[in-house]
CSV table of C-alpha atoms in Angstrom, one decimal:
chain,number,residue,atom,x,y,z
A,9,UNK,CA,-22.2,-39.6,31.2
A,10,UNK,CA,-21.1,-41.5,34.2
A,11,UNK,CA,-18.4,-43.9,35.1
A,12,UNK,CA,-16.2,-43.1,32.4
A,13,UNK,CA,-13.7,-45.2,32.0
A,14,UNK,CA,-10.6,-44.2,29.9
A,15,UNK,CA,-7.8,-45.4,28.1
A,16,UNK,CA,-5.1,-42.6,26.9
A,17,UNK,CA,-2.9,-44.4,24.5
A,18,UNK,CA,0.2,-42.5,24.2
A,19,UNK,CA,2.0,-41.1,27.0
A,20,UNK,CA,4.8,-39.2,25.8
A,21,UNK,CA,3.2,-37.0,23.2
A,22,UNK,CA,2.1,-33.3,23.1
A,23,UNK,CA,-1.6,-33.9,23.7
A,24,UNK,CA,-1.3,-36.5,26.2
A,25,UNK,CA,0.8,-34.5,28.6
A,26,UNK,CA,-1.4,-31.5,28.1
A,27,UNK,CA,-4.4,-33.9,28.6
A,28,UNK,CA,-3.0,-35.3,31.8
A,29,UNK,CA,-2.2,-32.1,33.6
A,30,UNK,CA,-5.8,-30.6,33.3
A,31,UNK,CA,-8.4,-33.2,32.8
A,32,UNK,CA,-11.1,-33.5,35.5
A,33,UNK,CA,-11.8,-37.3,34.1
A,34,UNK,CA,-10.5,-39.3,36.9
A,35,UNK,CA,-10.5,-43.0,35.9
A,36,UNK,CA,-8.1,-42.7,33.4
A,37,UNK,CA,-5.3,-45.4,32.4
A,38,UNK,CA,-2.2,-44.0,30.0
A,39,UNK,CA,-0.5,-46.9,28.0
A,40,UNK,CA,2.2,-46.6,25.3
A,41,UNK,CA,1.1,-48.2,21.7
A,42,UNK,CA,3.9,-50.6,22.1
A,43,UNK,CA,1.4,-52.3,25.1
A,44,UNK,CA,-2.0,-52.4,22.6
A,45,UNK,CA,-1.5,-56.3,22.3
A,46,UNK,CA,-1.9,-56.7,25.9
A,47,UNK,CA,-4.3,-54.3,26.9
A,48,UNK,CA,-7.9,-55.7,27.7
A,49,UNK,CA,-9.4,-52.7,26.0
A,50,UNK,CA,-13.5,-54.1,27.5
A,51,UNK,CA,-12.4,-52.6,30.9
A,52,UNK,CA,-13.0,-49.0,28.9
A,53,UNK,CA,-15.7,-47.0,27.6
A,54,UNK,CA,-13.6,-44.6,26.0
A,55,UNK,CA,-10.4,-44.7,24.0
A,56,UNK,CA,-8.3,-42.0,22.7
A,57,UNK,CA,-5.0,-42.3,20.9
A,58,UNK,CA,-2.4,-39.7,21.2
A,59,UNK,CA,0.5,-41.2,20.1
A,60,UNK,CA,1.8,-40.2,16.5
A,61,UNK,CA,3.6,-42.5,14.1
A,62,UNK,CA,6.7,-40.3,13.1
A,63,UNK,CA,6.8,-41.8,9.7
A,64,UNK,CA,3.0,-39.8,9.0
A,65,UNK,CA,5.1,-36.7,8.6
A,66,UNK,CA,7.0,-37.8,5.5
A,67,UNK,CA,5.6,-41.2,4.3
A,68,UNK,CA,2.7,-42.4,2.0
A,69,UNK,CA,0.1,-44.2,4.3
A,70,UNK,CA,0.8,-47.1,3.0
A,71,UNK,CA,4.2,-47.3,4.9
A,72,UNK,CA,3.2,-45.7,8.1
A,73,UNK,CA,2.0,-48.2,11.2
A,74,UNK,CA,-1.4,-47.8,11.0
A,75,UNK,CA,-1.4,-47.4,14.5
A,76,UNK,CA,-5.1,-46.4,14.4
A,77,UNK,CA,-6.4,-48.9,12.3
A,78,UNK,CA,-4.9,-51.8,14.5
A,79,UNK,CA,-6.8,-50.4,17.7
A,80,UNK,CA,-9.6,-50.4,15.6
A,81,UNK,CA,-9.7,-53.9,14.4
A,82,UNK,CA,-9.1,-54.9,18.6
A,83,UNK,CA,-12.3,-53.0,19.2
A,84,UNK,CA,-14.7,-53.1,16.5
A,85,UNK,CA,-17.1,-55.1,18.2
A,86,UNK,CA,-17.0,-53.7,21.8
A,87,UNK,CA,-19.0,-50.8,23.1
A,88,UNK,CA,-16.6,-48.0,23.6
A,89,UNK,CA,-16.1,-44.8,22.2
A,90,UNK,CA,-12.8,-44.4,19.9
A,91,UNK,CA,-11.2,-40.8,19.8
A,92,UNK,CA,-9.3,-39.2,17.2
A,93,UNK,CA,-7.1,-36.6,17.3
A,94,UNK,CA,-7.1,-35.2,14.0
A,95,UNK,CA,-5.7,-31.8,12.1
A,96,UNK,CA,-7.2,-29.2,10.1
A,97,UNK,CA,-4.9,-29.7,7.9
A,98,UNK,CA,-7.1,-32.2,6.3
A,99,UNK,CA,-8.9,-29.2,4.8
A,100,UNK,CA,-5.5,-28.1,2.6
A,101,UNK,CA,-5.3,-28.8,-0.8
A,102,UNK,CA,-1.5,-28.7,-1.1
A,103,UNK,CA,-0.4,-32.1,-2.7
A,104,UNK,CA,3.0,-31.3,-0.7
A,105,UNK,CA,1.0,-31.3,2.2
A,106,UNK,CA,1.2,-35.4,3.0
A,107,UNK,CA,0.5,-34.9,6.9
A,108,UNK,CA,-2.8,-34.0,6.0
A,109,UNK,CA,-3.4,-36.4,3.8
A,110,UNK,CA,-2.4,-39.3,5.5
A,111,UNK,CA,-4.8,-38.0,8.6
A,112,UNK,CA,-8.1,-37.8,6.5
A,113,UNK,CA,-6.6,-41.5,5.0
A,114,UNK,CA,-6.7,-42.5,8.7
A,115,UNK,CA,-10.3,-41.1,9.4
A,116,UNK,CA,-11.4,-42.7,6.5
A,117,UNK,CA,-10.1,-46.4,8.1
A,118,UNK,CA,-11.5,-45.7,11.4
A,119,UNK,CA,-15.2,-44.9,9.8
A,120,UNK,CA,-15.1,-47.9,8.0
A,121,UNK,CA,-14.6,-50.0,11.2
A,122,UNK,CA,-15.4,-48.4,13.9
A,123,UNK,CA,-18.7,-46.0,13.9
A,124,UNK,CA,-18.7,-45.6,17.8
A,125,UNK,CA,-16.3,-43.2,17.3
A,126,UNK,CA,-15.6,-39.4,17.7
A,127,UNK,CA,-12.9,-37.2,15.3
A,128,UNK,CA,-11.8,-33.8,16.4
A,129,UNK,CA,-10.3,-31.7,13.7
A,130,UNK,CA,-8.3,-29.4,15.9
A,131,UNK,CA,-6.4,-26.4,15.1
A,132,UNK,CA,-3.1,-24.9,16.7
A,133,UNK,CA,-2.6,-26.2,19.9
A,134,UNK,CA,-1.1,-23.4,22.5
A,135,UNK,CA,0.5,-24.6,25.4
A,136,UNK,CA,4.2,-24.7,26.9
A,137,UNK,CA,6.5,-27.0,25.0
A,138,UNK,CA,9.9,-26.1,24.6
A,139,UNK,CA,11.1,-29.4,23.2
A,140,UNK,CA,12.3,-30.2,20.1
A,141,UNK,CA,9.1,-31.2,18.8
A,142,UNK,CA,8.5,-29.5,15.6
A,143,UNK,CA,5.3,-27.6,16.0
A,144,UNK,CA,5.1,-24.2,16.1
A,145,UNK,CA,4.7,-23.3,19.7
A,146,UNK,CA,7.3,-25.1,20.7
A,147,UNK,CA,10.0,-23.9,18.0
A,148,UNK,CA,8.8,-20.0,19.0
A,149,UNK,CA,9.3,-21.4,22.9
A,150,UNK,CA,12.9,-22.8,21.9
A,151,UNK,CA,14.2,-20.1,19.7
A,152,UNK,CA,12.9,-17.6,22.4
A,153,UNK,CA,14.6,-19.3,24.8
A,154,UNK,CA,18.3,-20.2,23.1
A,155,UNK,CA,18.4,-16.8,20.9
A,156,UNK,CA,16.3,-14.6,22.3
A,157,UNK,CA,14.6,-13.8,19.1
A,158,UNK,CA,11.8,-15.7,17.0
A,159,UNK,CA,11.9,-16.5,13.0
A,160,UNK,CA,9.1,-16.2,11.4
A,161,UNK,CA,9.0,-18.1,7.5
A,162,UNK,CA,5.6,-16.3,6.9
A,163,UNK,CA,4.2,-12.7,6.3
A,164,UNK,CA,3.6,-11.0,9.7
A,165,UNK,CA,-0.1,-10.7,8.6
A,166,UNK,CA,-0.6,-14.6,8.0
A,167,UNK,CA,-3.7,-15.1,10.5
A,168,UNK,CA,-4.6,-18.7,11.9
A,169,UNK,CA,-6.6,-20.4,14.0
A,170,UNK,CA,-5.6,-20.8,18.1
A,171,UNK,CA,-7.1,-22.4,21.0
A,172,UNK,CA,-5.5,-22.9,24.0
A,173,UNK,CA,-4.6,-26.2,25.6
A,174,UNK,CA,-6.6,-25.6,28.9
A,175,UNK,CA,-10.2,-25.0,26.7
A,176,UNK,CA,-8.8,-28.3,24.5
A,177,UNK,CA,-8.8,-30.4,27.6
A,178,UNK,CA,-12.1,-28.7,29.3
A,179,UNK,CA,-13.6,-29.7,25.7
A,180,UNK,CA,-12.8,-32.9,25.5
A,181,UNK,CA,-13.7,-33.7,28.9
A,182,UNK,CA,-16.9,-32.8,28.0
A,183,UNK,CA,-17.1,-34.4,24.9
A,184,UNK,CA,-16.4,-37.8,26.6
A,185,UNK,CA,-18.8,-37.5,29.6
A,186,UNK,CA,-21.7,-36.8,27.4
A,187,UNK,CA,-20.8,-40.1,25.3
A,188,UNK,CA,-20.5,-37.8,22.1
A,189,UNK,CA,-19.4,-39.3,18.5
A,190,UNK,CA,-19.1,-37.8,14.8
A,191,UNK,CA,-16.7,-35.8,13.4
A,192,UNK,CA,-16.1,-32.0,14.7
A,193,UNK,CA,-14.0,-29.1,14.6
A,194,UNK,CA,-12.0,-28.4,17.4
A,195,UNK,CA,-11.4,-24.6,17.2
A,196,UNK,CA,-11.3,-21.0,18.6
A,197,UNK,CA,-13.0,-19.6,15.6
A,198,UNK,CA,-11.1,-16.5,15.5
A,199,UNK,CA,-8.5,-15.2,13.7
A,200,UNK,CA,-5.5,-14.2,15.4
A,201,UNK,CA,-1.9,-12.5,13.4
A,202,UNK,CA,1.1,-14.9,13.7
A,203,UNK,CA,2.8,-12.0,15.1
A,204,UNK,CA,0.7,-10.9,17.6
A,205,UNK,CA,1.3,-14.4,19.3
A,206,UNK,CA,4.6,-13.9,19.0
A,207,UNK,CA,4.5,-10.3,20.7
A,208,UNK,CA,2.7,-11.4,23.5
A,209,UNK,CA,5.1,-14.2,24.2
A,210,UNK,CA,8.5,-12.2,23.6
A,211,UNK,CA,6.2,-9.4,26.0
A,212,UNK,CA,5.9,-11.7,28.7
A,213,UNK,CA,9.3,-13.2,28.4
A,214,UNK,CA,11.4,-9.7,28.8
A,215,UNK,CA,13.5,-9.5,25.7
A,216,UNK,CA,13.7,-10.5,22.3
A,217,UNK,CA,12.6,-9.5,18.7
A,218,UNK,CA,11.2,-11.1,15.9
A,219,UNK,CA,13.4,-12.0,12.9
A,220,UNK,CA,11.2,-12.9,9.3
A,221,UNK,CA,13.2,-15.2,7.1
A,222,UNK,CA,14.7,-14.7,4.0
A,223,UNK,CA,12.1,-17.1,2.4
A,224,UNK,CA,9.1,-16.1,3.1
A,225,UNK,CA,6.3,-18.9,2.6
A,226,UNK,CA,2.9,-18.9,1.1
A,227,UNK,CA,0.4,-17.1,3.4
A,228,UNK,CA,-1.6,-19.9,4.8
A,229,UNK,CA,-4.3,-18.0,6.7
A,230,UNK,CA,-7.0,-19.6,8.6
A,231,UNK,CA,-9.7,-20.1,10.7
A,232,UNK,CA,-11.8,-23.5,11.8
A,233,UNK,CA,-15.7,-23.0,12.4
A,234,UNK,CA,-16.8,-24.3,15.2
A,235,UNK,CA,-20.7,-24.0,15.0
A,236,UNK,CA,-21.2,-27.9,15.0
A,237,UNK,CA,-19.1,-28.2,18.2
A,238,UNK,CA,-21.0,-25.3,20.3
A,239,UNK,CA,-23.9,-26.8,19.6
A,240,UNK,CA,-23.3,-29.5,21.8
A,241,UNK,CA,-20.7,-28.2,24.4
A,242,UNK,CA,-21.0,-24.2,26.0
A,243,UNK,CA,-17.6,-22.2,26.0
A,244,UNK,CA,-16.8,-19.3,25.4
A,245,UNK,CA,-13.3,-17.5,24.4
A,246,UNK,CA,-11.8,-14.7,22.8
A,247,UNK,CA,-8.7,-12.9,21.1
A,248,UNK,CA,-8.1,-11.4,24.4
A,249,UNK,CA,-8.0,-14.6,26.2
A,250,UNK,CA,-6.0,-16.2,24.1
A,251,UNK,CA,-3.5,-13.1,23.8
A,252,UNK,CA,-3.3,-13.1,27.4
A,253,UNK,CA,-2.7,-16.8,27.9
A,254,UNK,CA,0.4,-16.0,25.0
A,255,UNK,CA,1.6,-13.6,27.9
A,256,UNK,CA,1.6,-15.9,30.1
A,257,UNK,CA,3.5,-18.7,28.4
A,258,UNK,CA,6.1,-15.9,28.0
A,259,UNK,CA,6.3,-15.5,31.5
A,260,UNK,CA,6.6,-19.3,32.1
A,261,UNK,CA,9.9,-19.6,29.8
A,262,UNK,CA,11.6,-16.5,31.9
A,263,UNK,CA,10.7,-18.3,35.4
């Protein structure tokens, strides 16, 4: 698609800085949610929030901002393209697991309202973060880092689901240029050990160890198919990649 036009709402978060550093989009405009009152949102065909109400983490919906569903009611009748950055974890069952919930609660609101719209159920971003977010790249960055040793709270053999934030970007990108909408997952498809991350990065920092914790969780192995997705945009990765990316990151804290 052509002449894009882009609205990034959000401009502090995780995503958003990831997004601006590598996009190839380039009419983009980055706004923070507290400006969505004065924005003129018919100046854009797309529109993607980033920005994260804290109180999602903890709170029922019901007490949460509803960030989402307020764009949504500004631009129900426009013709733009909202964007959702949602998780996977609104595949978990957990009861405990109120993130998740509150995510598929807010994709739910934006259907209802808003069918020009496009909902990416991603898995675990990789990219370099050592701030005190609390995700897990960054907390293995910062331990790294300050202690020189990583804590892991799950068995070493817990596998999950990784895609690295430049493939997330080059994704998206294409997402948005071909004018896409529906709900997909946004995924590496391949199942990589906790602790080989881990290695890679301490391998590419110099030094360090990993520590497991006296509590060890429930192992919450996963992987995301992404069948739906490659059927509309061509990429291609593997373990390989994504282990060497880890060695890289390592690398980056040590500079």
């Amino acid at each position: 698609m052509s002449n894009v036009k882009l609205l990034v709402i959000g401009k502090k978060s995780l995503l958003s800085n990831c997004f601006k550093s590598k996009t190839s989009i380039k009419d983009v405009t980055y706004q923070s949610y507290k400006n969505i009152n004065e924005i003129r949102f018919n100046k854009y065909t797309h529109i993607i929030n980033f920005s994260i109400d804290p109180k999602i983490y903890k709170n029922d919906y019901s007490f949460t901002n509803k960030i989402d569903l307020r764009i949504c009611k500004k631009i129900k009748n426009l013709n733009c393209i909202y964007i959702f950055p949602s998780t996977r974890l609104i595949y978990s069952r957990s009861k405990n697991n109120l993130y998740g919930i509150n995510k598929k609660k807010i994709e739910k609101d934006i259907l209802k309202i808003k069918k020009k719209s496009l909902i990416l159920r991603i898995s675990n971003i990789l990219t370099y973060d050592i701030s005190s977010r609390n995700l897990f790249i960054s907390n293995l960055l910062r331990s790294l880092k300050k202690n020189s040793f990583v804590k892991l709270d799950i068995s070493k053999s817990t596998y999950k689901d990784f895609i690295v934030s430049d493939l997330f970007v080059k994704i998206l990108d294409e997402l948005i240029k071909k004018n896409i909408i529906g709900k997909f997952n946004m995924s590496s498809n391949i199942p990589i050990q906790v602790s080989e991350i881990a290695n890679q990065i301490i391998k590419g920092y110099g030094v360090g160890k990993i520590m497991m914790s006296k509590k060890i969780k429930k192992n919450d192995s996963f992987i995301l198919k992404n069948d739906k997705l490659k059927k509309i945009v061509r990429f291609k990765t593997s373990k390989k990649e994504i282990l060497q990316y880890c060695l890289k990151l390592g690398k980056k804290l040590n500079a």
